[in-house]
Structure formats: structure tokens, C-alpha cells
């Protein structure tokens, strides 16, 4: 079994910053692509950014230039540095990882962390 636990969310003023973390634990042999998603109430889950095990990253147009995704493979941890936050960034953020365990390869999700951007 694999567990992902997001942290770092909270309340911040517009223009501020937050850094989300997502450590993965369990019977992990290898973590392939990791990603951050977000989902507002009543809306579909939106892909925010992805990063491969080799460090290649991609971003949605809505966060490009403001957010930076990174990972520490030695710690099985992914991060999302969010700068110049806007009220429309307010929602729950989820981490996702494609993981190879001893038994199988599959996608795993964290429980989410709330980010609120408000003055």
C-alpha cells in the first residue's frame, strides 16, 4: 500500500505564496510521474502541474509562471511552490503519483489540502 499526505495549505492574501508538500510512503519500488491537481466544489478536477521522475515538468496555462513543481526522489516527495497567488487559486489541492510497488503499478491520491487566497 502507498500513502500520499499533502501539507502546506492555508490562508494567504492575494499576491502571497505557499509551498505544498506531498511525501509518499509505503512499499515503493519506483515513482513515475507525479502531479498536482485541484478541484473546486461542483467542478471537475483540474490538472495543475506534472513532473516526471527525470524532472521534466508541465503546467496548466492558469498557473504557468507563478507555480513551480519539484520533487526529491531520494525522499519520495513532491512540492508545489505557489507564488503570486490569486483568489481564483482557492480550492483543494491533491497530489497524485504513479507508483510501482512490489505487487503492482497504479495511481495513488492524497486526501487534499485546502488553499484559500483572500484578503
mmCIF file of C-alpha atoms in Angstrom:
data_model
loop_
_atom_site.group_PDB
_atom_site.id
_atom_site.type_symbol
_atom_site.label_atom_id
_atom_site.label_comp_id
_atom_site.label_asym_id
_atom_site.label_seq_id
_atom_site.Cartn_x
_atom_site.Cartn_y
_atom_site.Cartn_z
ATOM 1 C CA UNK A 1 0.000 0.000 0.000
ATOM 2 C CA UNK A 2 1.099 3.565 -0.760
ATOM 3 C CA UNK A 3 0.162 6.681 1.177
ATOM 4 C CA UNK A 4 0.363 10.283 -0.012
ATOM 5 C CA UNK A 5 -0.174 13.061 2.516
ATOM 6 C CA UNK A 6 -0.362 16.679 1.384
ATOM 7 C CA UNK A 7 0.562 19.545 3.678
ATOM 8 C CA UNK A 8 1.277 23.255 3.439
ATOM 9 C CA UNK A 9 -2.133 24.608 2.576
ATOM 10 C CA UNK A 10 -3.719 27.503 4.400
ATOM 11 C CA UNK A 11 -4.993 31.055 4.174
ATOM 12 C CA UNK A 12 -2.924 33.647 2.331
ATOM 13 C CA UNK A 13 -3.534 37.126 0.959
ATOM 14 C CA UNK A 14 -3.618 37.785 -2.787
ATOM 15 C CA UNK A 15 -0.079 38.086 -4.097
ATOM 16 C CA UNK A 16 1.234 35.851 -1.344
ATOM 17 C CA UNK A 17 2.823 32.425 -1.519
ATOM 18 C CA UNK A 18 2.517 28.911 -0.170
ATOM 19 C CA UNK A 19 4.539 25.742 -0.560
ATOM 20 C CA UNK A 20 2.741 22.411 -0.691
ATOM 21 C CA UNK A 21 4.472 19.131 0.086
ATOM 22 C CA UNK A 22 3.493 15.566 -0.714
ATOM 23 C CA UNK A 23 5.625 12.764 0.707
ATOM 24 C CA UNK A 24 4.901 9.233 -0.479
ATOM 25 C CA UNK A 25 5.396 6.239 1.775
ATOM 26 C CA UNK A 26 4.793 2.508 1.677
ATOM 27 C CA UNK A 27 6.065 -0.400 -0.393
ATOM 28 C CA UNK A 28 7.517 1.758 -3.140
ATOM 29 C CA UNK A 29 9.919 0.469 -5.756
ATOM 30 C CA UNK A 30 9.730 3.449 -8.069
ATOM 31 C CA UNK A 31 7.629 6.586 -8.522
ATOM 32 C CA UNK A 32 6.995 7.585 -12.098
ATOM 33 C CA UNK A 33 5.121 10.775 -12.917
ATOM 34 C CA UNK A 34 3.799 12.840 -10.017
ATOM 35 C CA UNK A 35 1.218 15.565 -10.330
ATOM 36 C CA UNK A 36 -0.767 18.223 -8.548
ATOM 37 C CA UNK A 37 -4.476 18.597 -9.212
ATOM 38 C CA UNK A 38 -7.061 20.919 -7.775
ATOM 39 C CA UNK A 39 -10.813 20.735 -7.558
ATOM 40 C CA UNK A 40 -13.339 23.372 -6.609
ATOM 41 C CA UNK A 41 -16.810 22.398 -5.352
ATOM 42 C CA UNK A 42 -19.057 21.424 -8.212
ATOM 43 C CA UNK A 43 -16.244 21.472 -10.752
ATOM 44 C CA UNK A 44 -14.114 18.837 -12.403
ATOM 45 C CA UNK A 45 -10.667 18.067 -11.072
ATOM 46 C CA UNK A 46 -8.121 20.250 -12.872
ATOM 47 C CA UNK A 47 -4.539 19.243 -13.641
ATOM 48 C CA UNK A 48 -2.186 21.898 -12.287
ATOM 49 C CA UNK A 49 1.296 20.526 -12.963
ATOM 50 C CA UNK A 50 3.160 17.300 -13.612
ATOM 51 C CA UNK A 51 6.728 16.161 -13.124
ATOM 52 C CA UNK A 52 8.443 13.020 -14.345
ATOM 53 C CA UNK A 53 10.990 11.025 -12.382
ATOM 54 C CA UNK A 54 13.622 12.671 -14.540
ATOM 55 C CA UNK A 55 12.446 16.139 -13.582
ATOM 56 C CA UNK A 56 10.593 17.223 -16.724
ATOM 57 C CA UNK A 57 7.624 19.388 -15.827
ATOM 58 C CA UNK A 58 4.483 20.790 -17.387
ATOM 59 C CA UNK A 59 1.976 23.345 -16.178
ATOM 60 C CA UNK A 60 -1.547 24.411 -16.899
ATOM 61 C CA UNK A 61 -1.835 27.802 -18.536
ATOM 62 C CA UNK A 62 -3.589 29.167 -15.456
ATOM 63 C CA UNK A 63 -0.525 28.693 -13.220
ATOM 64 C CA UNK A 64 2.372 28.891 -15.667
ATOM 65 C CA UNK A 65 4.945 31.434 -14.500
ATOM 66 C CA UNK A 66 3.564 31.512 -10.946
ATOM 67 C CA UNK A 67 3.795 27.909 -9.704
ATOM 68 C CA UNK A 68 6.830 25.627 -9.666
ATOM 69 C CA UNK A 69 6.649 21.863 -9.271
ATOM 70 C CA UNK A 70 9.642 19.921 -7.990
ATOM 71 C CA UNK A 71 10.480 16.589 -6.400
ATOM 72 C CA UNK A 72 13.126 14.961 -4.275
ATOM 73 C CA UNK A 73 13.398 11.378 -5.457
ATOM 74 C CA UNK A 74 15.557 10.362 -2.501
ATOM 75 C CA UNK A 75 12.746 11.418 -0.175
ATOM 76 C CA UNK A 76 9.867 10.314 -2.430
ATOM 77 C CA UNK A 77 8.463 13.803 -2.001
ATOM 78 C CA UNK A 78 6.907 16.287 -4.389
ATOM 79 C CA UNK A 79 6.475 20.011 -3.857
ATOM 80 C CA UNK A 80 4.470 22.858 -5.342
ATOM 81 C CA UNK A 81 5.765 26.367 -4.813
ATOM 82 C CA UNK A 82 2.868 28.729 -5.421
ATOM 83 C CA UNK A 83 3.724 32.408 -5.865
ATOM 84 C CA UNK A 84 1.608 35.428 -6.794
ATOM 85 C CA UNK A 85 -1.492 33.642 -5.563
ATOM 86 C CA UNK A 86 -4.867 34.829 -6.783
ATOM 87 C CA UNK A 87 -8.341 34.398 -5.292
ATOM 88 C CA UNK A 88 -9.189 32.056 -8.156
ATOM 89 C CA UNK A 89 -6.475 29.683 -6.913
ATOM 90 C CA UNK A 90 -8.673 28.978 -3.888
ATOM 91 C CA UNK A 91 -9.638 25.319 -3.786
ATOM 92 C CA UNK A 92 -8.489 21.902 -2.551
ATOM 93 C CA UNK A 93 -5.177 20.682 -3.953
ATOM 94 C CA UNK A 94 -4.456 16.975 -4.393
ATOM 95 C CA UNK A 95 -1.253 15.142 -5.139
ATOM 96 C CA UNK A 96 -1.123 12.139 -7.423
ATOM 97 C CA UNK A 97 1.623 9.631 -8.066
ATOM 98 C CA UNK A 98 2.065 6.732 -10.456
ATOM 99 C CA UNK A 99 3.844 4.163 -8.329
ATOM 100 C CA UNK A 100 5.393 0.760 -8.840
ATOM 101 C CA UNK A 101 5.130 -1.385 -5.726
ATOM 102 C CA UNK A 102 6.214 -4.969 -5.199
ATOM 103 C CA UNK A 103 2.799 -6.153 -6.387
ATOM 104 C CA UNK A 104 1.566 -3.711 -8.993
ATOM 105 C CA UNK A 105 1.776 -0.328 -10.662
ATOM 106 C CA UNK A 106 -1.002 2.175 -10.178
ATOM 107 C CA UNK A 107 -2.136 5.706 -9.400
ATOM 108 C CA UNK A 108 -2.432 6.903 -5.820
ATOM 109 C CA UNK A 109 -4.006 10.056 -4.381
ATOM 110 C CA UNK A 110 -3.602 12.139 -1.277
ATOM 111 C CA UNK A 111 -6.520 13.381 0.805
ATOM 112 C CA UNK A 112 -6.155 17.015 -0.296
ATOM 113 C CA UNK A 113 -5.118 20.267 1.330
ATOM 114 C CA UNK A 114 -7.170 23.462 1.301
ATOM 115 C CA UNK A 115 -5.681 26.628 -0.155
ATOM 116 C CA UNK A 116 -7.588 29.859 0.429
ATOM 117 C CA UNK A 117 -6.488 33.138 -1.129
ATOM 118 C CA UNK A 118 -8.380 36.037 0.361
ATOM 119 C CA UNK A 119 -7.823 39.468 1.830
#
